[in-house]
Coordinates of C-alpha atoms and ligand atoms in Angstrom, one line a residue:
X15 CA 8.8 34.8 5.0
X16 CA 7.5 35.4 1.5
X17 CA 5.0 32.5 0.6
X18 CA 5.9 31.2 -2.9
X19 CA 3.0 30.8 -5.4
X20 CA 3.4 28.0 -7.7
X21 CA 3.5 24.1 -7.2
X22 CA 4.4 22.1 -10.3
X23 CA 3.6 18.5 -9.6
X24 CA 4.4 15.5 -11.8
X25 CA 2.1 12.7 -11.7
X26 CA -1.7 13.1 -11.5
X27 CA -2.1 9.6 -10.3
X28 CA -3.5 8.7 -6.6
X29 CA -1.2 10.6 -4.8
X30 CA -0.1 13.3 -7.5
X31 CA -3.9 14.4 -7.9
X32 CA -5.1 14.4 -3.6
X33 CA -1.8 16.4 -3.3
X34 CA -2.3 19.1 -6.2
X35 CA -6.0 19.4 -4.5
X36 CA -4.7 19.8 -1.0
X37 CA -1.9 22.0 -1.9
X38 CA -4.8 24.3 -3.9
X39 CA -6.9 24.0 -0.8
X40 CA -3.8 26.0 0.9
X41 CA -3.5 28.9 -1.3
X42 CA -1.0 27.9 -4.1
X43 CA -1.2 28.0 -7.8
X44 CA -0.4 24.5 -9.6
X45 CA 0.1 22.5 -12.4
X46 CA -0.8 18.8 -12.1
X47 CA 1.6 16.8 -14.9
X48 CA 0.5 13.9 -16.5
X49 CA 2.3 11.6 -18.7
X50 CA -1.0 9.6 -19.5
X51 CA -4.4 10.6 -21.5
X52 CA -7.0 11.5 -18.8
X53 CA -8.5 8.7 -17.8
X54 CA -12.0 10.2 -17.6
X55 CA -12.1 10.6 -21.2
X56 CA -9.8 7.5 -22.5
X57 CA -9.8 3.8 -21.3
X58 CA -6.2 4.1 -19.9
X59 CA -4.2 1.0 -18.6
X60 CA -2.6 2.2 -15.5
X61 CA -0.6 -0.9 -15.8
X62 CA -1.0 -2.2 -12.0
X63 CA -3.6 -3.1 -9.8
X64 CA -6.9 -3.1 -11.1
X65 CA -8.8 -2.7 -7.1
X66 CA -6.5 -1.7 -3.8
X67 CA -7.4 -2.2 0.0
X68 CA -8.0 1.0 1.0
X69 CA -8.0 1.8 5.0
X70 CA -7.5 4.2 7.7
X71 CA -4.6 5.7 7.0
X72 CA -5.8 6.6 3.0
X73 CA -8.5 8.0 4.9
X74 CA -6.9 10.0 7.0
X75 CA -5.3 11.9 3.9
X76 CA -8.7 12.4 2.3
X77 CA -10.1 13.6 5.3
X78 CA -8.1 16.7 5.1
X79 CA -9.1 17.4 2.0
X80 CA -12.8 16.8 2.8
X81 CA -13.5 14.1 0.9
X82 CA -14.4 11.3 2.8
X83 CA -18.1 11.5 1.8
X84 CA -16.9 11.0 -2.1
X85 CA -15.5 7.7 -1.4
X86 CA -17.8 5.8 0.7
X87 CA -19.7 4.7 -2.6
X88 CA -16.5 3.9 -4.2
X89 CA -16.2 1.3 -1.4
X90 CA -16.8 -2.5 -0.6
X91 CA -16.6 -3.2 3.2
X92 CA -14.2 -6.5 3.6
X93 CA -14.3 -7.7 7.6
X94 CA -11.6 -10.3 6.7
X95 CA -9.1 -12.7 5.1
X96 CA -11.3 -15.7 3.7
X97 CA -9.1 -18.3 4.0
X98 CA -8.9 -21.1 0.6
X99 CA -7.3 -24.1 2.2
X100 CA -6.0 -27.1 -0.5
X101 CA -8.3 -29.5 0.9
X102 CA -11.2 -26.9 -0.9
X103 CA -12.1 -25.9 2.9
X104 CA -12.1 -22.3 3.4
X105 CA -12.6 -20.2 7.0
X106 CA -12.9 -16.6 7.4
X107 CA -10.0 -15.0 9.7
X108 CA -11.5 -11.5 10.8
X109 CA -9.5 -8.3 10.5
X110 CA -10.7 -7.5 13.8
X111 CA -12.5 -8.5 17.1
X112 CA -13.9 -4.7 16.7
X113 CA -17.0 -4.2 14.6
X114 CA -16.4 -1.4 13.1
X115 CA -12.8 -2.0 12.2
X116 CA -12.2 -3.4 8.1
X117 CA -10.7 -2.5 5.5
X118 CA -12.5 -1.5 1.6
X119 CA -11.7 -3.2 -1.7
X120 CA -11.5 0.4 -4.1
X121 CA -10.9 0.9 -7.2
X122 CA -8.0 2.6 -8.5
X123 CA -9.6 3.7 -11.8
X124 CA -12.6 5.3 -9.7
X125 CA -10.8 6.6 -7.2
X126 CA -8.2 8.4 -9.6
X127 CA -11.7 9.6 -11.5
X128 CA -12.7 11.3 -7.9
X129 CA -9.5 12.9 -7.2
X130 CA -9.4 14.3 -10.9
X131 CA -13.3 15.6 -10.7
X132 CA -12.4 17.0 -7.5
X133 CA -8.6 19.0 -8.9
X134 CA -11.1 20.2 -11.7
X135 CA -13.4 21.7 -9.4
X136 CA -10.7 23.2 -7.2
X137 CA -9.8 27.1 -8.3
X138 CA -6.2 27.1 -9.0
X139 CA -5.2 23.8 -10.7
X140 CA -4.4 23.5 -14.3
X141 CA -4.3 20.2 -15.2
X142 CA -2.3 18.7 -18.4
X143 CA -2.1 15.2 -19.9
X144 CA 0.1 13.5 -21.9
X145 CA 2.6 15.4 -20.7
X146 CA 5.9 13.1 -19.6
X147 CA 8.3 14.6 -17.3
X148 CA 11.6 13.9 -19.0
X149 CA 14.4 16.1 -16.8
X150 CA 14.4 18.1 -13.5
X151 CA 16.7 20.6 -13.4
X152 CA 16.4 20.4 -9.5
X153 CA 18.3 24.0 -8.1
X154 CA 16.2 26.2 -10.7
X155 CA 12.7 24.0 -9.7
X156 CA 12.6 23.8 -14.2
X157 CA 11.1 20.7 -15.4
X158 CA 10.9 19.6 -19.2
X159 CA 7.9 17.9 -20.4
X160 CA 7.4 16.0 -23.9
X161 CA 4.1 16.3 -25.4
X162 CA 2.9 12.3 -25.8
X163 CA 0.6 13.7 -29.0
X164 CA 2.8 16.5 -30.7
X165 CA 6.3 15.1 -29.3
X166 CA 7.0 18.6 -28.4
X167 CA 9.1 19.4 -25.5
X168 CA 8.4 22.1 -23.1
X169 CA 10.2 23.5 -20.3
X170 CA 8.5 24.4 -17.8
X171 CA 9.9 26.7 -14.2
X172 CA 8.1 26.8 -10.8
X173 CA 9.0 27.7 -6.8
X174 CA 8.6 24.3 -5.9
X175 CA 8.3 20.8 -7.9
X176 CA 6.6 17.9 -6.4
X177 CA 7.4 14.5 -8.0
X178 CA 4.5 12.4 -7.0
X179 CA 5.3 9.9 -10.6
X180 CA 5.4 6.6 -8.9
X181 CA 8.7 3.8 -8.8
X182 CA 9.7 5.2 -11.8
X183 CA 9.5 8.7 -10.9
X184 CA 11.6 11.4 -13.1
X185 CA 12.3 13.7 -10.7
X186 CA 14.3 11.0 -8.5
X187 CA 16.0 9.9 -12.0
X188 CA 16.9 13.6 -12.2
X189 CA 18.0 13.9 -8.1
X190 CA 20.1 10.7 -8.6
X191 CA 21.9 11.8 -11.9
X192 CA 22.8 15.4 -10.0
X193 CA 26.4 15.2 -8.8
X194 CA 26.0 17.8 -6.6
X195 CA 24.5 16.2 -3.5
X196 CA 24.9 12.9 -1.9
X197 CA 21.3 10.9 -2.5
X198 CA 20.9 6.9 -1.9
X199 CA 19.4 5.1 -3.5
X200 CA 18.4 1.3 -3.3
X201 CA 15.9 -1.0 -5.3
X202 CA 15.3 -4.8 -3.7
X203 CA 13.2 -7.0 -6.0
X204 CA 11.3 -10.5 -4.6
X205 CA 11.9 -13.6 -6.8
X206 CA 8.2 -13.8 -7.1
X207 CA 6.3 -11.0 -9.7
X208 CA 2.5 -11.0 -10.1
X209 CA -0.4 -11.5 -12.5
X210 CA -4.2 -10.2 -12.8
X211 CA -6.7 -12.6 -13.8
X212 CA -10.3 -12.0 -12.8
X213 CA -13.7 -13.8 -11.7
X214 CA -16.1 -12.0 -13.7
X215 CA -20.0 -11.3 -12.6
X216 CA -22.5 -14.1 -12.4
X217 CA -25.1 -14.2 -14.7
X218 CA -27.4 -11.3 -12.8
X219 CA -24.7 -9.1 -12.4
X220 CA -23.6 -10.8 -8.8
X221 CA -20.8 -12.2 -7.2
X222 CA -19.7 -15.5 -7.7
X223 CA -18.1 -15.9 -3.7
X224 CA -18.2 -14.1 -0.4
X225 CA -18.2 -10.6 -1.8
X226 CA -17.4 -8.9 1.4
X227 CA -13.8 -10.5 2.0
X228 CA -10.6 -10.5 0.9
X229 CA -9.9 -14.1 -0.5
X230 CA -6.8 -16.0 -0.2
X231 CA -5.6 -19.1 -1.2
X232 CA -2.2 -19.9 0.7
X233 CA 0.4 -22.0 -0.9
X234 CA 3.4 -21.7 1.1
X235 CA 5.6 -21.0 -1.9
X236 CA 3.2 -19.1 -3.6
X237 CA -0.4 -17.2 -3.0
X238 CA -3.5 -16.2 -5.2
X239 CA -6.1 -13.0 -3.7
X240 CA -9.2 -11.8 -5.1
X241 CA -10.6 -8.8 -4.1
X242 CA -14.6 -7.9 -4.5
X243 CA -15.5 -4.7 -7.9
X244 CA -18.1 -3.1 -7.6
X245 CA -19.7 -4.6 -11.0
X246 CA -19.7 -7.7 -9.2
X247 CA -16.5 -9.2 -10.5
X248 CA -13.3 -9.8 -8.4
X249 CA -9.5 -8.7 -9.3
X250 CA -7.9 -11.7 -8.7
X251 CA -4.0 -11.7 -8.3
X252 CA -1.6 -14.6 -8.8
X253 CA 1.8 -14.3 -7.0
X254 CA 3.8 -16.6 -8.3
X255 CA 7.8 -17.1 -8.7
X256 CA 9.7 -15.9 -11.9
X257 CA 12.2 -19.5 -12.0
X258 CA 11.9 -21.2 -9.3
X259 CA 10.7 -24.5 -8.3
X260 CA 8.1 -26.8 -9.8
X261 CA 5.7 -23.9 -10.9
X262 CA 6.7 -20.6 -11.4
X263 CA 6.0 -18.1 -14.5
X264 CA 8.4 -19.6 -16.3
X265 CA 7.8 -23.5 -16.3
X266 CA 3.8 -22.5 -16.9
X267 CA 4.0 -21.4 -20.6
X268 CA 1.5 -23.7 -22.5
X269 CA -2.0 -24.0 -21.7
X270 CA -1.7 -27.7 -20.4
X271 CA 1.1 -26.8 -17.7
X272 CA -1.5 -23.7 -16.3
X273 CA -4.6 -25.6 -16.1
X274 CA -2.9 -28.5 -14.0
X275 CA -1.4 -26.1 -11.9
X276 CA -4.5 -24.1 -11.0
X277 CA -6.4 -28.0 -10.9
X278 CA -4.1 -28.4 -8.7
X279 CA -3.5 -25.9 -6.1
X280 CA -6.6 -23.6 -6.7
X281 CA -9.2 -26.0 -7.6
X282 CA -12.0 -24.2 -5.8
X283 CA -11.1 -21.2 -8.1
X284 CA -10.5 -22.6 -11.6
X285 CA -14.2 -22.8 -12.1
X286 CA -15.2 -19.2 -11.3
X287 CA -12.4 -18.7 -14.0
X288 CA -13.4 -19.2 -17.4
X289 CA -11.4 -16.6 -19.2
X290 CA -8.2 -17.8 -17.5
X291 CA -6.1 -19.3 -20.3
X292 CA -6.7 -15.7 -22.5
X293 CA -5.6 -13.5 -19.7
X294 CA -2.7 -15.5 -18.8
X295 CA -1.7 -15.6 -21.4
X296 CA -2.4 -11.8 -22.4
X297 CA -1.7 -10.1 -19.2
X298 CA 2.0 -8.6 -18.4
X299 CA 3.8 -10.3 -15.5
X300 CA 5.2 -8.0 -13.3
X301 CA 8.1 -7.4 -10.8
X302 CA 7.3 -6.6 -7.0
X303 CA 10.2 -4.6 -5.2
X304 CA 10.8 -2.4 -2.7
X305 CA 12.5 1.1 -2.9
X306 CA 14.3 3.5 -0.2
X307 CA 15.9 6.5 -1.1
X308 CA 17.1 9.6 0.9
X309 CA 17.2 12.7 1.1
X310 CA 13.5 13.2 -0.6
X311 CA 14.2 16.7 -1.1
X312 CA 16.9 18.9 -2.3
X313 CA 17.2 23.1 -2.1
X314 CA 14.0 23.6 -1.0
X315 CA 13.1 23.2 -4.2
X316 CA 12.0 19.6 -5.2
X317 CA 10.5 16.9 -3.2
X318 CA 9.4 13.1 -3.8
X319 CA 6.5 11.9 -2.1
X320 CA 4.5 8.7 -2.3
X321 CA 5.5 5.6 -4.3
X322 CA 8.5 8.0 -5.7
X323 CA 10.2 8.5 -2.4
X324 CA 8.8 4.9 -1.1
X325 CA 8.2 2.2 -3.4
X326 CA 6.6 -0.8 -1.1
X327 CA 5.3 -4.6 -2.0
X328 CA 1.8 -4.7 -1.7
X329 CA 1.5 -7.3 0.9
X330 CA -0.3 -5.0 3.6
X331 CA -2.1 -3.2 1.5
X332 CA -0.6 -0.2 2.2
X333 CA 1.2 1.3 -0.7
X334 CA -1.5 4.1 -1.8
X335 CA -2.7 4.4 1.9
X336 CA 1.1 5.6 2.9
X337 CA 1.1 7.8 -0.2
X338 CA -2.3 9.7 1.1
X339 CA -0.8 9.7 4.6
X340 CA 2.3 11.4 3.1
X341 CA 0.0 14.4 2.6
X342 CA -1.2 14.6 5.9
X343 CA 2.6 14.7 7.3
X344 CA 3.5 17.0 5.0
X345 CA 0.5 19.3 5.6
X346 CA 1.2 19.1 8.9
X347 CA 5.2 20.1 8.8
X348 CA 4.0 23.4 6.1
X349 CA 1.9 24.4 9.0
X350 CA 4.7 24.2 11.3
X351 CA 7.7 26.1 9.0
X352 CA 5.3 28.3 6.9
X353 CA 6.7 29.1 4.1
X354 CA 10.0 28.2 4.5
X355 CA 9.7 24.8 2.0
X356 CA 13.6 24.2 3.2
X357 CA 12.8 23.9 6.8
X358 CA 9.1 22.3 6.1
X359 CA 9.9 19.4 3.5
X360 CA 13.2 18.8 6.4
X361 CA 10.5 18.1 8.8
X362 CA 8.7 16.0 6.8
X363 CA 11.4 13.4 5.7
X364 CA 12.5 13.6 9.2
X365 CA 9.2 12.4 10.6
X366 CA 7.9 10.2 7.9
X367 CA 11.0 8.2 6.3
X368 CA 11.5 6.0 9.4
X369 CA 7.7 4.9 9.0
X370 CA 7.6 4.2 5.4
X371 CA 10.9 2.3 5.8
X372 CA 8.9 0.3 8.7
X373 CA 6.1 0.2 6.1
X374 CA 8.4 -1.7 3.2
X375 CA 9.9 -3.8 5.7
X376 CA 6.3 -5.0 7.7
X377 CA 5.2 -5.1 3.6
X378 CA 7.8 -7.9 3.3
X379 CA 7.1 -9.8 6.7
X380 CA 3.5 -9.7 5.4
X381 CA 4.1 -11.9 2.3
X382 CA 5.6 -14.6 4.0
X383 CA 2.5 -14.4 6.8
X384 CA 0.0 -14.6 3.7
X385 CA 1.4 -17.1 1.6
X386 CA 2.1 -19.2 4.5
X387 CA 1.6 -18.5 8.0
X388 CA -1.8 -18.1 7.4
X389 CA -2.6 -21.5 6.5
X390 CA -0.4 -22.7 9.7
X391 CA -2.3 -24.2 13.0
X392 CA 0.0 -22.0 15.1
X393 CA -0.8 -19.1 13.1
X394 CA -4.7 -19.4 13.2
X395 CA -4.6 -20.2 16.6
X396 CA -2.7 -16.6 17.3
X397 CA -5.5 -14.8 15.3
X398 CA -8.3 -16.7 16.9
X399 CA -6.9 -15.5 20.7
X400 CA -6.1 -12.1 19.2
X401 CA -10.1 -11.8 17.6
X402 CA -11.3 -12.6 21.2
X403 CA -9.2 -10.3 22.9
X404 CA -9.9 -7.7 20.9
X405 CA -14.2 -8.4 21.5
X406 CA -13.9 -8.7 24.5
X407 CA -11.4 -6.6 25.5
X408 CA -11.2 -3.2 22.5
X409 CA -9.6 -1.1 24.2
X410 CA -6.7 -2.7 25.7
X411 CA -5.7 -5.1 22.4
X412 CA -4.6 -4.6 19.6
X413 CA -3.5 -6.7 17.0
X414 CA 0.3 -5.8 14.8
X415 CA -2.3 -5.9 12.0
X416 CA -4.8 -3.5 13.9
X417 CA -1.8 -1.4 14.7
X418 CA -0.7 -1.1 11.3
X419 CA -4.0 -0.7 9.7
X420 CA -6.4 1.0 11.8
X421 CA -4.5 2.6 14.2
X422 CA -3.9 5.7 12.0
X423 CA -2.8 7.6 15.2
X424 CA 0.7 5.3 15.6
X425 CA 3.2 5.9 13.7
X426 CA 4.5 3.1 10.8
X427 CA 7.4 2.5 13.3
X428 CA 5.8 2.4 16.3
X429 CA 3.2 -0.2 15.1
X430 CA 5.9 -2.5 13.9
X431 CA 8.1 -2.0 17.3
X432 CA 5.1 -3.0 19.3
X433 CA 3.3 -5.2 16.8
X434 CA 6.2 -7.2 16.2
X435 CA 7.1 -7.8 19.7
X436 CA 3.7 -8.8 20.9
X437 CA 3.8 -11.6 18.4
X438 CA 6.5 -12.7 19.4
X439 CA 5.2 -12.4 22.3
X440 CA 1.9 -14.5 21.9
X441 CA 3.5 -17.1 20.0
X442 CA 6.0 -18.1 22.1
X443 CA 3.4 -18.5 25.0
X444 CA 1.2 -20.5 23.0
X445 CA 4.6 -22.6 21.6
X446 CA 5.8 -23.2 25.2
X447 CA 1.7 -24.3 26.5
X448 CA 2.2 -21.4 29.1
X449 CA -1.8 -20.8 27.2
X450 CA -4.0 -23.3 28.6
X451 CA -7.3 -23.3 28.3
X452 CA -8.3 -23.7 31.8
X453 CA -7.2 -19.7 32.0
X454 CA -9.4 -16.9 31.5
X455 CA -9.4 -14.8 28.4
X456 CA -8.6 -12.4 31.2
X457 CA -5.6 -14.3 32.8
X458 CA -4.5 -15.4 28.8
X459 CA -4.2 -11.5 28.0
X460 CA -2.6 -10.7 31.2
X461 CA 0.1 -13.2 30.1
X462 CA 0.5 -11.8 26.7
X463 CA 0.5 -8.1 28.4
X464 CA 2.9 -9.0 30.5
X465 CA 5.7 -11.0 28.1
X466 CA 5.2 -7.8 26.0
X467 CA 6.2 -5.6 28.5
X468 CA 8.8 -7.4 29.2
X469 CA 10.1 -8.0 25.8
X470 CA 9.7 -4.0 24.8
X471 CA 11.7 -3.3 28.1
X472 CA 14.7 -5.9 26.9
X473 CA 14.0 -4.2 23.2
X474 CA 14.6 -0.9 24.8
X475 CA 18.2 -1.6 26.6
X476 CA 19.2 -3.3 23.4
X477 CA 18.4 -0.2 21.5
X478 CA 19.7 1.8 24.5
X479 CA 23.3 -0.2 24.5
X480 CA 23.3 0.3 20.7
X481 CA 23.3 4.3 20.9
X482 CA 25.1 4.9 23.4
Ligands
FAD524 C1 -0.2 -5.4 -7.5 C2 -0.3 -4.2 -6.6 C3 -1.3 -4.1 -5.6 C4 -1.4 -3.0 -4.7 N1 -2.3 -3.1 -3.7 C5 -2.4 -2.1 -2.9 C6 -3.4 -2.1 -1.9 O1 -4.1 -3.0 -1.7 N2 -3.4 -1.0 -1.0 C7 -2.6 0.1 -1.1 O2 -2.7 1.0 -0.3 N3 -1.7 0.1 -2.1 C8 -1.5 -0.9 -3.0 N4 -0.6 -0.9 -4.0 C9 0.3 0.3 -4.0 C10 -0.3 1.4 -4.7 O3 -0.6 1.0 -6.0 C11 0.7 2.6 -4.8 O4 1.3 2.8 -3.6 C12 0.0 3.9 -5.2 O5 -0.5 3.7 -6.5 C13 1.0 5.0 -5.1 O6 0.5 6.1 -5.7 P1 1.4 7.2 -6.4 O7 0.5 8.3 -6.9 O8 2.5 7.6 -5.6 O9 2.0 6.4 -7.7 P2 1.2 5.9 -9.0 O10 -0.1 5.4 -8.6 O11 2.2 5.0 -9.7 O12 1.0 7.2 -9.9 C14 2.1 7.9 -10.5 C15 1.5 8.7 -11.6 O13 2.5 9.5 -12.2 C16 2.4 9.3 -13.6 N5 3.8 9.4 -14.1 C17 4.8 8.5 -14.0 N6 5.9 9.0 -14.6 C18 5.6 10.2 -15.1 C19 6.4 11.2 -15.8 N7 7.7 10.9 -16.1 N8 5.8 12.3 -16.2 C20 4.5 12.6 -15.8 N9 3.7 11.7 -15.2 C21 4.3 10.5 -14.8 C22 1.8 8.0 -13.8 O14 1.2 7.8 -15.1 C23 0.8 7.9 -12.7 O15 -0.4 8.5 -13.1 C24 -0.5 -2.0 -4.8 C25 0.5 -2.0 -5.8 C26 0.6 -3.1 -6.7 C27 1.7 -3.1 -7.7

């Protein structure tokens, strides 16, 4: 089958510029679209996240492309959630009984930098900014393109467009206004949004807290983070609701109103905080949601990949490390349907969309856990049994966390199938005291094994009643 040459790809953001470099790495031609000045030469504000948790699964993605030597310096190691209580106590709650498991605090400025160095270095990639993607014309793969700087528009054809341009993306704008195939599409939003704030260096150019965790101050209705830069500050995140209740963004709009609420509930923070008031008051507030849409392709001609096809709260920290694991599905369906792009981007939607869908949904689960099950005795107790189990016991347990995050061999789905069940699991046998502490760590895993099992099987004739 004739191997078509030229990749246009919208979107030279995280997952726009690893997949321009990986698709060069196979042999295509391509142009790498970007509606924003290049960052390497301009201070840009990407608008979002200032530092991500980066993992196993983002690895895996740059791994194929050879880079995971350029991002270990990019990189601060964080071995687990340290836990802000309102009493001004605070515990560390592992990732992982296993040494070597944790996940990195990255930033999404240097990282983009990396990819971007690494396109330019690539034979075969022609980058452009300021270019926004304005229209797909999706069965001709022809893309128009206004110049930010000349407002110019250009129309631009290729064999295959990629639209890797984020929640907002174009080309799905373009796939939803066709009439000529069915596509779905739906957008959930949570009633809380979320606000950047910062703890900045100490005086030397060190950190102010634990540098190598990720902080978190539980609230049960709400939740603040921090995670560690490099320059020795911390990204700190405030998710809040819009309306709701006693505080939310709303009711804190005077100065008065956001120091008693941070007095209040964050009062081991406020003082690592003295530009607080200014970038309250100056940063946006923005929405969290969640977005599924199908199909990701159409005629063999377009396809959506990362935050376009999958849009996903950033409660597990997974958002960018799906988008990099997009690549390495997709890579992997190419290899099996060579160039047929029909038959290979079929593959791919039908092997990935039932992970990132588990994704967005364990995404949500996760924001509940944070803002509130963490702080709960039954909760902590759970971790605390799971952290021993997994020291003492690494190969047999794992964690739904674990699962989700480091297991980059399990699929999305099959991590939440089994992740979800085993807490249930463990929980319930702590709940009902059929844990004691008379048992070994041994006998108490056993238990947990075996409940599992059993729940998995019961989970299994459900499912198996339901298709038949
Ligand atoms: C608050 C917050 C915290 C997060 N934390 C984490 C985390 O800890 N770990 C994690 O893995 N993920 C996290 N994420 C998710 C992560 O940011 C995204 O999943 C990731 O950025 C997706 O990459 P992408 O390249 O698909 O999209 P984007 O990063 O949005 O990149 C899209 C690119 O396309 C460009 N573009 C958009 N429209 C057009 C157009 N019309 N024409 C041309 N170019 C266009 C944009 O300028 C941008 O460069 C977080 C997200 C948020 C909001």
């Amino acid at each position: 089958m004739k191997k078509q040459e030229h990749i246009l790809i919208i979107g030279a953001g995280l997952c726009g510029s690893l997949l321009a470099l990986r698709m060069a790495q196979r042999g295509y031609k391509i142009s790498l679209m970007e509606k924003r000045p290049d960052l390497r030469k301009e201070s840009v504000d990407s608008g979002r996240s200032i530092n991500l948790a980066f993992s196993n699964r983002g690895m895996k993605g740059l791994r194929l492309a050879g880079l995971e030597n350029k991002v270990a310096p990019l990189c601060i190691p964080m071995k687990g959630r340290l836990i802000h209580s309102e009493n001004g106590g605070q515990f560390m709650s592992p990732y992982s009984g296993r040494d070597r498991e944790h996940i990195n605090s990255i930033s999404r400025e240097d990282l983009n930098i990396m990819l971007l160095d690494e396109c330019d270095k690539m034979r075969g990639i022609t980058m452009y900014f300021n270019q926004k993607c304005t229209d797909v014309a999706i069965e001709t793969a022809t893309a128009s393109f206004q110049d930010y700087l000349t407002g110019e528009i250009k129309v631009y054809e290729a064999d295959v467009i990629m639209g890797a341009d984020g929640v907002g993306s174009s080309l799905r704008k373009s796939m939803l206004d066709d009439r000529k195939f069915l596509f779905s599409y739906g957008q959930d939003f949570l009633t809380h949004g979320y606000k950047e704030l910062s703890f900045p260096p100490d005086k030397n150019g060190g950190y102010l807290t634990e540098k190598n965790a990720l902080h978190i101050w539980p609230r049960g209705k709400d939740m603040m983070i921090a995670l560690p830069n490099l320059d020795g500050s911390f990204t700190v995140t405030l998710f809040l609701s819009w309306e709701e209740g006693t505080y939310s963004f709303k009711t804190l709009d005077n100065k008065k109103a956001i120091l008693d609420y941070f007095q209040k509930e964050f009062p081991d923070a406020l003082p690592l905080m003295p530009n607080l008031i200014e970038e309250f008051n100056d940063n946006p507030t923005s929405p969290l949601g969640t977005i599924k849409c199908s199909p990701w392709h159409a005629y063999g001609k377009v396809l959506l990949l990362g935050d376009a096809a999958h849009g996903i709260v950033p409660f597990y920290g997974q958002g960018m490390n799906a988008a990099f694991e997009d690549i390495v599905v997709l890579d992997k369906a190419m290899n099996k349907f060579p160039g047929d792009w029909n038959a290979a981007f079929r593959a791919f939607q039908a092997e990935r969309k039932e992970d990132t869908d588990a994704i967005a949904d364990l995404a949500v689960d996760n924001f509940h856990e944070m803002k509130a099950h963490t702080a709960s005795a039954i909760f902590q107790e759970k971790r605390k049994l799971e952290i021993a189990f997994e020291k003492e016991f690494p190969n047999e347990y794992f964690s739904k966390y674990a699962l989700v995050t480091f297991r980059e061999d399990l699929r999305y789905s099959e991590a939440m199938r089994r992740g979800r069940v085993q807490d249930k699991a463990i929980l319930n046998l702590i709940y009902d005291k059929k844990i004691t502490k008379g048992q070994s760590l041994r006998q108490q895993l056993d238990l947990v094994m075996a409940e599992t099992r059993k729940m998995l099987h019961d989970d299994a004739v459900v499912r198996g009643m339901e298709t038949e």
